[in-house]
């Protein structure tokens, strides 16, 4: 961390500030006196230092962080790629493209089992399906809740596919015992109490990037989970909010290689929420596979026009079958280049 | 709601779609057949209709909502301004500028009581102070939690100022009995389970706009609270995320008159979080008072350089005293124009 | 175009407004009277209708455009893909990935000819190089100007590669005789006088998307060129401005399939400006090739650390050679799926 | 400027890089060797140093600018507020609120003279009116061009109000002799060739902030004009592009105090373009006056529903009269606090 002091500080003020820093944090401070200003360099573990605390000091002009503020999610301290492995042997990360597919919401046993069997047939290794649904409107369908979770369990029993589903409140956690991967949605990416609680589980967490959150904030939210002990975090790029209205969100495809450079955690892409329209899902999925995403999470519905939510961005099992073949070919081809 | 159908639909397809609409929703459908396309107009209460469900239909080209998707927060159905009145007689809305002030976080009895007395003296009608703090980093100070709430109660007993403080999880609700106004922070604006639970209380809720949420989404989140029964909602503009980096966020000052036109709920402004730097707080507070905000929520700390959080954006009690006088004069002067 | 009238308009007001519309524009107006409001549907060519003129009318509540506001760039009226063919036989569009490569700025004869030969060897079909450079700072290197154009001509003579270079002012046009494709930079995307002038040339124009322009605005700027007669427009996605700071801009990869659906014009991607960092160029180029971009424009410099501009985002000829092989393989493989 | 070097550079590499810096720029370099990395501090005039050139060097990890990259627009080197004074005695800056008013476009002699007389009567000191109009669509009204400029001159002769009007191309400059303040529109804020040309005039330039440009970029564009000799630059905040759709743009009200802190140049606000709707203009104008903007530029049309452009955001002379009185009162009151 580099701290630029305001011009014309006397030696006493500087000394007193340096002493405050060394007594408060476990760092060594190097002072470099220039003609017009003095610059301090802090060495040691600066992760715990609060930029704002520093910026609020009378003598400080500017603070520049050199080190990343995250540790456990940081590739520097964990150079090898992390691979998430489930009891059934399914993996995310490690050189194979993981396909997670299923309906936006669970609607009936027939629906979820039907879709599960279809996507498994097409190569999906995980079943997604919403039981608790975050909807902008209180008047929109909110999901089948605990009943939805039970139906997911039935589909899992039938197909063997592990379940990926979203949690919306700590209070619902007891219902998630049979869930294999717990998803934190974009709107809860900075629900820190929820993150801390999930950090005490021994279960993979799929953490989606918030609508307007930076890559660094996403990694800090992963750090919340990991700091509590749970190292099984999967990150998900699902489009960010911009001024463009042609797509529901703007897929930040660069986030995939950027995150992989900064962190060892696996990164998947959600082309369904990134686009909001079904015809865009395949091209975006192909781009994501080509750029090296570790997986894709895709909304598949047996009957999109009758879906109780997100029908406009769902594809049919037949479309998914074609997509699955293509993205796998693209992924494998690029990996082999 | 206006639905544009895809070109070249035959009469049977159109009839079947119209029948689906009228059987599913309580609406009348008017069909208008043009040369190139057919347009349907839906009359009745379209609040419960899911745009996405419509957009997913095979025959549909585009959906345009004419009515707002919120009802209880809508000024059309409630033309009079809502005024929030506390048991102690303090009000938000109704033609007086409400000042809410206090430290980012509660740090000690001496600190919170000292600040409370100072801001009361300067004209604040409410005491703010964080006990549970949402921090980007898990390694940053997370607040004094239940102990912080107890200290707020002590300060309230001493000064009579009602308490405004943030809740971060439903689980903490039992601790909030003595809290007068419960704040939902920007990061939890779409934590729908929390909103629903707060909607079953009989206590004012201060709902902050999310970092990247639209005014309509803010009103929809208010609707979540109100649909459960609690009509005492105060909205807060606190800056949105843009590409500009000179300020921590970009204060969307237009949101104040826009929300007041769309809704009857009171709207306050948070210049501290909108700017992130102390010297900007007074000019932004003056602009907010001039444009007709119903209140201001401002971070005041007795010793900003030693604040455990947000020191860079805190002002001192002396600065607040000067600010309070000015903003009140500006507000009253503009109201009298 | 659909116009929703304000509630409670009497028949006379409506009739008078309808008459104004039909006398002013070549459209037929259909009136559809609902219980609460009246909706007008305009049929005919609504391209020339100004949304704002309509919105300003006293009786109007809202205007919704159904038709796109562009015609010549619109795929609806030109279903076949446009292919740009140069006199030397080089093409952009039509199923082959066009590679445009060269330095950010021309710096010397040795440099530009050296890079030109290298990139030609690696498969580039076009040479890019800046002679007039748009720089944020007036104190930064502004390009070699006319001398730079002369050096580009020398490199063209040596290698046969057609020249792609940026114009910054109409006044410079006489210098561009030997330029094969004139580039309009992001900052000039809405320099309408320049667009109109280029529309009177018989030469391909490479039009870059502005930093914060929508896809529709990009197509409207293409329309400016095409409306003057020049149909040879190539569109370029080069990243948009968002709140994310890890990359210089955010590559909007979805723009490629979105533009191709709306327009028949070829679309290329600029991974160099989209990322701003050299190590990201190859992954973004691969994603762009996979999603079906018609070409790539890439900054290649023989000695990036000594480049007079954009060194941080330039790659070496050796890196370009490897990239060129990979992106071509990816493009061809996905096209063949 | 602070340069953080990559870890594990040997002394020779560091020395060679330092030598390159001192030979290329007029700076002194201080080296500060930490345990893990080496940091260089550059002293002297770093304005001319290209961040990107530095970032492209092999040994460099990160570059942080401490000094602002602009000089002539910088308040540090010119602490006094600049005041723009016209031959007729009208001023912008210096403690009086300047009102600039008139129609979006000049449409007829009757219209422009009528509006000019009305706004003068209400206290406007400048007449605005578009002769060359930047329109998104080539099919929209493009202004009366030279004829429009002639009509502006007639209105000036009648009322004595100096003319403020937009230039769209260097080629039109000969037509602007009788124009008193030349406006550079948002879309041309980074049309650097135009800025340089205007920098050689002896006439005030009104420079509008681009749709997605930062405050720093706005100041750099002012620097382009000032570096050529013309110090009479007026800056204008006119709303920036964000994801919010309730207003056409988002007025960045904080930009006013931020620019005033960084620069000595006067800053005005354009509430018409910032909002895009007429009923928002007065509240935004009041907020701008309250926060200390040096002036307001407002679209006034004698007959908004028949305006050939921007009718939706124009107000009538009667509305302007009321607004002018209020904003002047608010400005004077806040200045006197």
GROMACS .gro file of N, CA and C in nm, chain C residues 26 32 51 64 68 86 101 112 133 160 174 211 249 259 264 267 326:
model
   51
  700UNK      N    1  -4.644   1.044  -4.394
  700UNK     CA    2  -4.711   0.953  -4.487
  700UNK      C    3  -4.750   0.824  -4.414
  706UNK      N    4  -5.762   0.306  -3.142
  706UNK     CA    5  -5.818   0.199  -3.062
  706UNK      C    6  -5.855   0.257  -2.927
  725UNK      N    7  -3.957   1.085  -3.267
  725UNK     CA    8  -4.021   1.044  -3.142
  725UNK      C    9  -4.045   1.164  -3.051
  738UNK      N   10  -4.419   0.452  -2.834
  738UNK     CA   11  -4.341   0.329  -2.842
  738UNK      C   12  -4.317   0.297  -2.988
  742UNK      N   13  -3.779  -0.042  -3.643
  742UNK     CA   14  -3.648   0.017  -3.621
  742UNK      C   15  -3.641   0.151  -3.696
  760UNK      N   16  -1.247  -0.549  -5.163
  760UNK     CA   17  -1.154  -0.445  -5.208
  760UNK      C   18  -1.103  -0.477  -5.347
  775UNK      N   19  -0.420  -0.589  -3.905
  775UNK     CA   20  -0.320  -0.578  -3.799
  775UNK      C   21  -0.219  -0.471  -3.833
  786UNK      N   22   0.690   0.052  -3.984
  786UNK     CA   23   0.563   0.016  -4.046
  786UNK      C   24   0.583  -0.092  -4.153
  807UNK      N   25  -0.375   1.062  -3.457
  807UNK     CA   26  -0.410   0.989  -3.336
  807UNK      C   27  -0.496   1.071  -3.240
  834UNK      N   28   0.148  -0.506  -5.059
  834UNK     CA   29   0.018  -0.528  -5.123
  834UNK      C   30  -0.099  -0.523  -5.026
  848UNK      N   31  -0.842   1.505  -4.828
  848UNK     CA   32  -0.759   1.499  -4.949
  848UNK      C   33  -0.633   1.413  -4.932
  885UNK      N   34  -1.783   0.499  -2.719
  885UNK     CA   35  -1.759   0.448  -2.584
  885UNK      C   36  -1.887   0.421  -2.507
  923UNK      N   37  -1.200  -0.106  -2.123
  923UNK     CA   38  -1.341  -0.100  -2.159
  923UNK      C   39  -1.398  -0.240  -2.136
  933UNK      N   40  -2.603  -0.735  -3.362
  933UNK     CA   41  -2.593  -0.654  -3.484
  933UNK      C   42  -2.621  -0.739  -3.607
  938UNK      N   43  -2.742  -0.622  -4.202
  938UNK     CA   44  -2.670  -0.708  -4.297
  938UNK      C   45  -2.522  -0.671  -4.305
  941UNK      N   46  -1.947  -0.717  -3.922
  941UNK     CA   47  -1.910  -0.669  -3.788
  941UNK      C   48  -1.775  -0.727  -3.750
 1000UNK      N   49  -0.455  -1.948  -3.440
 1000UNK     CA   50  -0.558  -1.999  -3.350
 1000UNK      C   51  -0.696  -1.945  -3.383
   0.00000   0.00000   0.00000
